Short mmCIF file of C-alpha atoms in Angstrom, two decimals:
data_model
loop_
_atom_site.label_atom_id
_atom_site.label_comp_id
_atom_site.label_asym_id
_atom_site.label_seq_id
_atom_site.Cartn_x
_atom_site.Cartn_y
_atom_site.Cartn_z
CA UNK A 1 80.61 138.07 219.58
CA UNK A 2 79.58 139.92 216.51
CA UNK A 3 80.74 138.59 213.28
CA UNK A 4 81.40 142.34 212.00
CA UNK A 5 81.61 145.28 213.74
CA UNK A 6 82.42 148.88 212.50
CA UNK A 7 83.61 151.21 214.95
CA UNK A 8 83.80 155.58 214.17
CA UNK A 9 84.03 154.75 210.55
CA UNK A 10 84.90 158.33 208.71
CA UNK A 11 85.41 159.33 205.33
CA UNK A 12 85.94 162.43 203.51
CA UNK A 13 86.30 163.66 200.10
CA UNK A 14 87.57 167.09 199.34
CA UNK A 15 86.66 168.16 202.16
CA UNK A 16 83.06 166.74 202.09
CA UNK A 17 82.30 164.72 205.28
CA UNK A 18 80.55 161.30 203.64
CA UNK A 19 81.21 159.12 206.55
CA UNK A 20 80.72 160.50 209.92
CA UNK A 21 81.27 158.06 212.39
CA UNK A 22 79.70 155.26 211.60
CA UNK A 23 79.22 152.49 214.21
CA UNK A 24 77.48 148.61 212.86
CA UNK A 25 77.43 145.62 214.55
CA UNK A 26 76.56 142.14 212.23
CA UNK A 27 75.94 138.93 214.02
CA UNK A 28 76.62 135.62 212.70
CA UNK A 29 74.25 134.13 209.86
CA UNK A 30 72.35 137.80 210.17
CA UNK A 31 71.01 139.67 206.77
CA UNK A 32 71.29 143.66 207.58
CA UNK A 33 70.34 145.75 204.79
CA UNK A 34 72.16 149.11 204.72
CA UNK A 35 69.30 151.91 202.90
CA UNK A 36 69.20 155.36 202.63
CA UNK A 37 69.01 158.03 199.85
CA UNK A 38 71.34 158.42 196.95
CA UNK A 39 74.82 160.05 198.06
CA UNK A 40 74.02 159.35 201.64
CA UNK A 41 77.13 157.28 201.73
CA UNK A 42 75.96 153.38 201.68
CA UNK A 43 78.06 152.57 198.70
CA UNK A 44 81.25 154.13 200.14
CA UNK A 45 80.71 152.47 203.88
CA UNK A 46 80.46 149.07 201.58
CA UNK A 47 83.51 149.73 199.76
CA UNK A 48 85.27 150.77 202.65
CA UNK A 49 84.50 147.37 204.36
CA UNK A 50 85.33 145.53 201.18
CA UNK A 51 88.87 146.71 201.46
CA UNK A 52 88.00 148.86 198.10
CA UNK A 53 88.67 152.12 199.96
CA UNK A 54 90.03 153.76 203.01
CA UNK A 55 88.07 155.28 206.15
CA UNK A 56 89.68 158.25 207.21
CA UNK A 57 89.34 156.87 210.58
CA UNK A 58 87.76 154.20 212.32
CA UNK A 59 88.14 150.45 212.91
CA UNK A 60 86.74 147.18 211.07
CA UNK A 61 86.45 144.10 213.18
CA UNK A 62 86.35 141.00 211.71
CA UNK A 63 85.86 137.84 213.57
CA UNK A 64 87.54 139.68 216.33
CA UNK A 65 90.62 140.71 214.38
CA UNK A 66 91.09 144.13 212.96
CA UNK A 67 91.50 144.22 209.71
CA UNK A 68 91.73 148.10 208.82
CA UNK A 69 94.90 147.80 207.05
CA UNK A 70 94.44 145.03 205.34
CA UNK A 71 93.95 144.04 201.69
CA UNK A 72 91.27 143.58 200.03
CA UNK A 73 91.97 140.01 198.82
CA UNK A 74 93.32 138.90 202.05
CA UNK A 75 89.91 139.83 204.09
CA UNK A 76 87.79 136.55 203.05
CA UNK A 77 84.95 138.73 202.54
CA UNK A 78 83.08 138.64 199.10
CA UNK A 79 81.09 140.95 197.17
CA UNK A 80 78.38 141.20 194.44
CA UNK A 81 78.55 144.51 192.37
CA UNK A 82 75.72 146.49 190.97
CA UNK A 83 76.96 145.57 187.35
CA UNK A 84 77.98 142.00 188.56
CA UNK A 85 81.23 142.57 187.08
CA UNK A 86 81.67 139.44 185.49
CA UNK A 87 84.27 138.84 182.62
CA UNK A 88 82.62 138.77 178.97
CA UNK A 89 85.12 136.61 177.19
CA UNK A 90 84.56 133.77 180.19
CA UNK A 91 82.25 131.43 180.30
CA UNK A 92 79.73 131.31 183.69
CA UNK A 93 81.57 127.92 184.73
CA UNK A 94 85.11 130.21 184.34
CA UNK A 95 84.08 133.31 185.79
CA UNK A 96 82.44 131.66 189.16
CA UNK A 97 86.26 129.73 189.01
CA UNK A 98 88.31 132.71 189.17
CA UNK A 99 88.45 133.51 193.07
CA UNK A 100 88.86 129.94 193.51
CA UNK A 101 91.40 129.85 190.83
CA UNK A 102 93.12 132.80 192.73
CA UNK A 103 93.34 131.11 196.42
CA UNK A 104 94.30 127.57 195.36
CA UNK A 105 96.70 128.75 192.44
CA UNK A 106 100.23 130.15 192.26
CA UNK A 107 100.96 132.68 190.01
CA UNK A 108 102.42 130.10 188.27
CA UNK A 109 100.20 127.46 188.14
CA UNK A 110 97.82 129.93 186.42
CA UNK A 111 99.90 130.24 183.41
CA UNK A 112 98.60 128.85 179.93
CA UNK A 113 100.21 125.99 179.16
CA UNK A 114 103.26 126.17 181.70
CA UNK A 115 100.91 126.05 184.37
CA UNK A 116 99.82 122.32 183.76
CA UNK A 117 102.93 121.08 184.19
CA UNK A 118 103.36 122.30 187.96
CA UNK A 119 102.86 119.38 190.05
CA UNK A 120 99.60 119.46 191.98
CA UNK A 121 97.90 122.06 189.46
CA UNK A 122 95.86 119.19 187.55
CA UNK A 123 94.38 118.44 190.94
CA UNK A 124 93.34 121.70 192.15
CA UNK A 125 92.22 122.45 188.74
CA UNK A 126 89.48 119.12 189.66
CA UNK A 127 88.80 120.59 192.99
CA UNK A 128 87.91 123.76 191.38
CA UNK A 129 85.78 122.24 188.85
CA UNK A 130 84.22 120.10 191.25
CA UNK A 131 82.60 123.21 193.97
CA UNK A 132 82.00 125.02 190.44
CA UNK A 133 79.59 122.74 189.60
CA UNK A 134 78.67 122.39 192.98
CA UNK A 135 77.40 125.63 193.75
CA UNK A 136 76.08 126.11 190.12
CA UNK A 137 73.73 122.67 190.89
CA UNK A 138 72.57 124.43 194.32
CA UNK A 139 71.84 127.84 192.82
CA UNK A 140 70.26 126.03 190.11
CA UNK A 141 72.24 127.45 187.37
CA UNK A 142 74.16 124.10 186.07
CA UNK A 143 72.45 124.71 182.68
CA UNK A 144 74.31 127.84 181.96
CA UNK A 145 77.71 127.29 182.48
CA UNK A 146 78.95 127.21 179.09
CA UNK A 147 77.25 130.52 178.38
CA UNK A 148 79.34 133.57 178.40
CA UNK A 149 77.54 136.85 180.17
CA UNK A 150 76.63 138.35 176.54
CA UNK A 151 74.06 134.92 176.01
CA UNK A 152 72.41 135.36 179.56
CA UNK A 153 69.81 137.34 181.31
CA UNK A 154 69.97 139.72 183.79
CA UNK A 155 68.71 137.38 185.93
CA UNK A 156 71.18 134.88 185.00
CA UNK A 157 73.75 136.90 185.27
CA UNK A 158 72.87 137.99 188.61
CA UNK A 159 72.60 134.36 189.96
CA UNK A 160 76.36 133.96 188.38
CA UNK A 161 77.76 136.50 190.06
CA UNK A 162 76.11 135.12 193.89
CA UNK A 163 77.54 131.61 192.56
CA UNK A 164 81.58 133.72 192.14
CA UNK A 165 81.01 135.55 195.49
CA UNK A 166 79.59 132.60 197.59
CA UNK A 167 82.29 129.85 196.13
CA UNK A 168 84.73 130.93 198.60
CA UNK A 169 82.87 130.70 201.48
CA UNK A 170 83.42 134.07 202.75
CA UNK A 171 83.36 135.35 206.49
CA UNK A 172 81.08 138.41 204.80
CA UNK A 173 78.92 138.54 202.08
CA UNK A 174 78.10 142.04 200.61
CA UNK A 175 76.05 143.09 197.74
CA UNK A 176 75.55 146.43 196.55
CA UNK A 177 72.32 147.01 195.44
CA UNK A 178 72.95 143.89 193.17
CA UNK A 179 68.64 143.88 191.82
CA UNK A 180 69.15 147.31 190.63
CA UNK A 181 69.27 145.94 186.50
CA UNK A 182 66.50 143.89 186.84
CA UNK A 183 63.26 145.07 185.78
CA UNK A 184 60.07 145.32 188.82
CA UNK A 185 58.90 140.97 188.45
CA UNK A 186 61.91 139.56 188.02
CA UNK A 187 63.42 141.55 190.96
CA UNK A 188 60.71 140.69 193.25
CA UNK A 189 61.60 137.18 192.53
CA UNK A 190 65.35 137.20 192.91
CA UNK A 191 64.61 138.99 196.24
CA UNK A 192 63.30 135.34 197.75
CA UNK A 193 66.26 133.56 195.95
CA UNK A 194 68.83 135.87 197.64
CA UNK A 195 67.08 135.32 201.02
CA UNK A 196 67.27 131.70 200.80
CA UNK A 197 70.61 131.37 199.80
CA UNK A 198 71.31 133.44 202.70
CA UNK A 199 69.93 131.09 204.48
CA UNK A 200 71.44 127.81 203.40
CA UNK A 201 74.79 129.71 203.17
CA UNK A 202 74.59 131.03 206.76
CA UNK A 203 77.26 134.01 205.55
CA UNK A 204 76.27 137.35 207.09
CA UNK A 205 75.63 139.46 205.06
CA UNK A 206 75.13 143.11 204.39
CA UNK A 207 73.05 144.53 201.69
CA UNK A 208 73.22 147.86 200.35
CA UNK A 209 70.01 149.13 198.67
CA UNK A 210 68.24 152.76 198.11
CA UNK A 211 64.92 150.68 197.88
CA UNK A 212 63.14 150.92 201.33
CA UNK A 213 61.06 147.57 199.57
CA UNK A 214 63.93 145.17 199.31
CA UNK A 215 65.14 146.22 202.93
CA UNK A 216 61.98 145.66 204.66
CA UNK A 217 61.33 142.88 202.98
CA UNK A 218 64.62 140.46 203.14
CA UNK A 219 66.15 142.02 205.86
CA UNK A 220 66.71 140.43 209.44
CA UNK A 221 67.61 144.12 210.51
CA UNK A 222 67.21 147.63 208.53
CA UNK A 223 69.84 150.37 208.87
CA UNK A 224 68.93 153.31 207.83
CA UNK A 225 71.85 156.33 206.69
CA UNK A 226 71.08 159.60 205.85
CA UNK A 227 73.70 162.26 205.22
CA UNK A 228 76.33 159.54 205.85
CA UNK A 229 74.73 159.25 209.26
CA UNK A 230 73.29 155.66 210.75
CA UNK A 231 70.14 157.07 212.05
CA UNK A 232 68.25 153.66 212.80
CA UNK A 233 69.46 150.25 213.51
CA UNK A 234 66.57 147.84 213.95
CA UNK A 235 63.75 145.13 212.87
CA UNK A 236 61.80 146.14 209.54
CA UNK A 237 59.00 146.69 211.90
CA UNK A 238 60.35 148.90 214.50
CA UNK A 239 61.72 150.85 211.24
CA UNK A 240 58.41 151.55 209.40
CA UNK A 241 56.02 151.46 212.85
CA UNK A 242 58.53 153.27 215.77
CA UNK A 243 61.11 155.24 213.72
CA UNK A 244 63.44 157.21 216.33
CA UNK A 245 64.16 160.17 213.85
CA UNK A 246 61.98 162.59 211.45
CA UNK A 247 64.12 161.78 208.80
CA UNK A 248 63.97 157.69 208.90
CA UNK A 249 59.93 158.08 209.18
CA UNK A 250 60.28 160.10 206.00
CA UNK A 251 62.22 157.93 203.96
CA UNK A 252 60.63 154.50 205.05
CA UNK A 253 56.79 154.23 204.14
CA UNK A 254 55.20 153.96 200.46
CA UNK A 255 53.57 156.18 200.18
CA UNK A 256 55.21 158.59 202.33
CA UNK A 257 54.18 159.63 206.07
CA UNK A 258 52.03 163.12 206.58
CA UNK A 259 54.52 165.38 208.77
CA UNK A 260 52.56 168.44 209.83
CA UNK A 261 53.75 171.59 211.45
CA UNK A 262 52.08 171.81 215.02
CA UNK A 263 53.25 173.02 218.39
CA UNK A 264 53.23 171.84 221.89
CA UNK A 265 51.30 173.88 224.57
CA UNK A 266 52.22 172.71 228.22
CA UNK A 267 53.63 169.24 227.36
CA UNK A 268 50.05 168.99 224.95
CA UNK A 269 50.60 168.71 221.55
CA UNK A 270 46.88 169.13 220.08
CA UNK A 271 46.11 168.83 215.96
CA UNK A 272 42.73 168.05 214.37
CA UNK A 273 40.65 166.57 216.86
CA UNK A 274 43.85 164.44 218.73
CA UNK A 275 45.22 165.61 221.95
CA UNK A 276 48.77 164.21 222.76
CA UNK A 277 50.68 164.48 226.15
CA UNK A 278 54.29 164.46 225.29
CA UNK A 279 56.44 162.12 227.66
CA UNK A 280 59.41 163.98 227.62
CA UNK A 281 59.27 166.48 230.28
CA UNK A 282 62.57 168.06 228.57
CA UNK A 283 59.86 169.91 225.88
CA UNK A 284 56.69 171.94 227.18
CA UNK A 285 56.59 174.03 224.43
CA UNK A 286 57.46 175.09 220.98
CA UNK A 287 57.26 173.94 217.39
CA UNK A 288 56.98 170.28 216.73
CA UNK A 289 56.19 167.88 213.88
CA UNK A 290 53.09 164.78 213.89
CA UNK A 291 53.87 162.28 211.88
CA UNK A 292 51.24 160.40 210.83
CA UNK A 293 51.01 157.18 207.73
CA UNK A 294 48.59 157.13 205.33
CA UNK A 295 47.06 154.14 206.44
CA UNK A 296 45.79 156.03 209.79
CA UNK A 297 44.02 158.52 208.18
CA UNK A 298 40.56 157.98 207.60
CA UNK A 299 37.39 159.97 205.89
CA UNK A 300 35.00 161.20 208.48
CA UNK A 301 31.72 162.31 209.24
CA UNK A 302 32.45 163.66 211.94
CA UNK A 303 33.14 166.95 211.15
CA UNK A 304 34.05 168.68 214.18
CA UNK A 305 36.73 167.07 215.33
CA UNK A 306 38.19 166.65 211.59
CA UNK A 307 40.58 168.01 209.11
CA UNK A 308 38.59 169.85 206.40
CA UNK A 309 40.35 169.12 202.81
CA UNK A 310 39.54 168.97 199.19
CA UNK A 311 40.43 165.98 197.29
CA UNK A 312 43.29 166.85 194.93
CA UNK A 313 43.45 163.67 193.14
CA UNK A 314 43.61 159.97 193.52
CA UNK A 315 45.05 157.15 192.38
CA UNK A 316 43.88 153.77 191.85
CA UNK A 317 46.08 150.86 192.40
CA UNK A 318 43.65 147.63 192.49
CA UNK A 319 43.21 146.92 196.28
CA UNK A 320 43.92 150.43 197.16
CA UNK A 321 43.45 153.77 196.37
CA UNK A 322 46.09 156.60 197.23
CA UNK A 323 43.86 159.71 197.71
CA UNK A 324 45.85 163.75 197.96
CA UNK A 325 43.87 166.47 199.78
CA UNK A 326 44.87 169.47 200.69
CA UNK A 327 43.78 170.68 203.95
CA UNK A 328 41.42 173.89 204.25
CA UNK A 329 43.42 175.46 207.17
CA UNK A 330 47.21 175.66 206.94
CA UNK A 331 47.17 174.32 202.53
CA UNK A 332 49.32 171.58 203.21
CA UNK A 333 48.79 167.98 201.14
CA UNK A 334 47.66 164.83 203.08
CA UNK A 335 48.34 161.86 201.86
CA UNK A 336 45.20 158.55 202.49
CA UNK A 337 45.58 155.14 201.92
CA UNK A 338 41.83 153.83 201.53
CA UNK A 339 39.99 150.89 200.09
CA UNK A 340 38.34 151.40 196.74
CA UNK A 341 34.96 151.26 198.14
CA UNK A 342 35.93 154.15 200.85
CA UNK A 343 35.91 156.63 197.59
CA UNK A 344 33.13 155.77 195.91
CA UNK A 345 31.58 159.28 194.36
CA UNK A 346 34.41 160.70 195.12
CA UNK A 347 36.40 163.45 192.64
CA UNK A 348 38.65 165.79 192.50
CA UNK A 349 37.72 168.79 193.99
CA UNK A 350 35.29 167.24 196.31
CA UNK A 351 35.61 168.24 200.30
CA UNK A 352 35.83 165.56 202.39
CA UNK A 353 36.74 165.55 206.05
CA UNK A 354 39.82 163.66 207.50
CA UNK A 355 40.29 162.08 210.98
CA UNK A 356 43.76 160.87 212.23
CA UNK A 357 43.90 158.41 214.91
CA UNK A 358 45.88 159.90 218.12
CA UNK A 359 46.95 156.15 218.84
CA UNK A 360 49.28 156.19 216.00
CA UNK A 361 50.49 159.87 215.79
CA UNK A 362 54.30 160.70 216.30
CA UNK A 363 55.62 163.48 217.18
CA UNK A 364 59.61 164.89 216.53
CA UNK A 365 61.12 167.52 218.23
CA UNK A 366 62.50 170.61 215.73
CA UNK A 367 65.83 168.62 215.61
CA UNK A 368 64.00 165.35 214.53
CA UNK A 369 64.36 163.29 217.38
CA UNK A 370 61.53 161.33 218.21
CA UNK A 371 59.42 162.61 221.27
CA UNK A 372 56.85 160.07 222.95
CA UNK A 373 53.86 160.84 223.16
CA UNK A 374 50.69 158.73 224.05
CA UNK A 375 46.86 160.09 223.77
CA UNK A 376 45.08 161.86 225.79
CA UNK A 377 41.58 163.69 226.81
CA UNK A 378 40.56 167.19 227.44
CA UNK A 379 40.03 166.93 230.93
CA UNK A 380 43.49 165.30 231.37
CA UNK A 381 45.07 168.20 229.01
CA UNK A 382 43.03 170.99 231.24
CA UNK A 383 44.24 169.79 234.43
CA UNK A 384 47.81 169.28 233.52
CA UNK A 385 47.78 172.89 231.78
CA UNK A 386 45.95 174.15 235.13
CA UNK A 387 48.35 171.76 237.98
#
């Protein structure tokens, strides 16, 4: 049984659809990072689970209860916000307390002063203080919690507000985009700490992020929305190597995948030297995309089966070089992904010839659904034109 499922989630806002049905299943102890573009409605789905908002429509499963209509604060799920909201007059050892404080507490027992003299409030207030310090020692944090927010980093704050949302041992953990305030190093390290915590904590968790680089990376699956649509549900690698829709290729992929127009002549989609039979019998013909990643273009000598470009420009980045041509033919920019020594003598303004490689060529339909297609010969593509 899943540990979360979302089913026909909807949400509008005057009159804008944000939400349009979205389904999600989470299994127990799983990481799922939820990515897409700004606006395309990952923040409101997140909100909407938290008990924040309202879907329109649709139903949130919980541990096989529905808990639609419930509140917020009675759904045992936890969340880290992209400004950590933590309080500035408390200290990190106070504000990790607070959803502890709220559970174990009456409203009562709360109160300055009165509060103490409540029987069994000087014991709970131990308990309390006891986990605090317990999951401040296993987050490493311990040091820090006499510091209020304002004498912290921003990873140290960030670490304080997984200690506040993990304390309670939640059903659900979600974060939304909770790295976004750290700057490039320190967020490439806080991605492995937030992974392994996962991991000790066993919580699943979902993880809302417009960087396609955290999802890949932490994620046990990637789900991809665009135009508050889930588009793609599915390992990092099926993501980035078999997307199912036009629109996940070209959001997933640094730097970004080379869609060219083309068209499909008796089930044969043919484009610089690669010859494609489409599997789908549904399409013979008509106007088609092939999608192809940097990393699967090559330069060529081989001229005649090849692209003919001129080198725009290129950029260096230490183990690799991003090179931009423009093609001769139809003026539209490829992008390469080469090793430094493929461009040596190279400049911009130079022609060079590109080859693809038919192997990993995509092709999407003028919706942009995916259409399979495998490689094949001229003989093959005659005789199926001619049978």
């Amino acid at each position: 049984m899943s540990a979360l499922s979302l089913r026909g989630i909807a949400k509008s806002f005057g009159g804008n659809a944000i939400l349009k049905g979205v389904d999600l299943d989470v299994q127990p102890g799983e990481f799922i990072a939820l990515v897409g573009p700004s606006g395309c409605g990952k923040s409101t789905l997140l909100r909407i689970l938290a008990g924040l908002d309202h879907a329109d429509s649709g139903e949130i499963i919980l541990s096989g209860s529905d808990v639609s209509g419930v509140a917020a604060a009675d759904r045992n799920i936890a969340m880290v916000f992209q400004s950590y909201a933590l309080y500035p007059h408390l200290t990190a050892s106070e504000n990790i307390a607070v959803p502890l404080a709220m559970r174990r507490l009456s409203r009562v027992q709360r109160l300055p002063f009165i509060g103490s003299l409540i029987p069994g409030q000087r014991a709970a207030r131990t308990g309390i203080i006891r986990d605090v310090r317990e999951m401040a020692v296993s987050l490493k944090i311990d040091h820090l919690l006499d510091r209020k927010p304002g004498q912290m980093s921003g990873g140290q704050r960030q670490r304080v507000a997984l200690a506040r949302a993990i304390v309670t041992r939640p059903a659900v953990f979600l974060m939304d985009e909770p790295l976004s305030n750290l700057d490039a190093n320190l967020r490439v390290h806080a991605r492995g700490e937030i992974v392994d915590l996962h991991r000790r904590a066993g919580v699943p968790t979902v993880y809302v992020t417009h960087d396609q680089a955290e999802a890949l990376s932490m994620a046990d699956r990637v789900a991809v929305m665009i135009g508050g649509q889930l588009l793609q549900l599915a390992s990092p690698q099926t993501i980035y190597d078999d997307p199912a829709h036009i629109e996940v290729a070209r959001f997933v992929g640094q730097p970004r995948i080379n869609l060219l127009p083309a068209r499909a002549e008796n089930g044969i989609v043919a484009f610089g030297g690669i010859r494609l039979a489409l599997e789908d019998g549904s399409i013979a013909g008509g106007n088609v995309t092939l999608g192809i990643r940097p990393e699967f273009v090559s330069l060529t000598q081989n001229r005649q089966d090849a692209l003919a470009a001129h080198i725009e420009r290129m950029e260096f980045l230490g183990s690799e070089v991003i090179l931009y041509a423009k093609l001769d033919a139809i003026g539209e920019t490829m992008v390469v992904k080469l090793a430094p020594a493929d461009v040596a003598g190279l400049s911009a303004g130079m022609p060079v010839a590109l080859g693809l490689s038919a192997e990993q060529a995509m092709v999407f339909a003028e919706d942009g659904r995916r259409l399979r297609a495998a490689p094949t010969t001229v003989d093959a593509t005659r005789e199926k034109a001619h049978g």
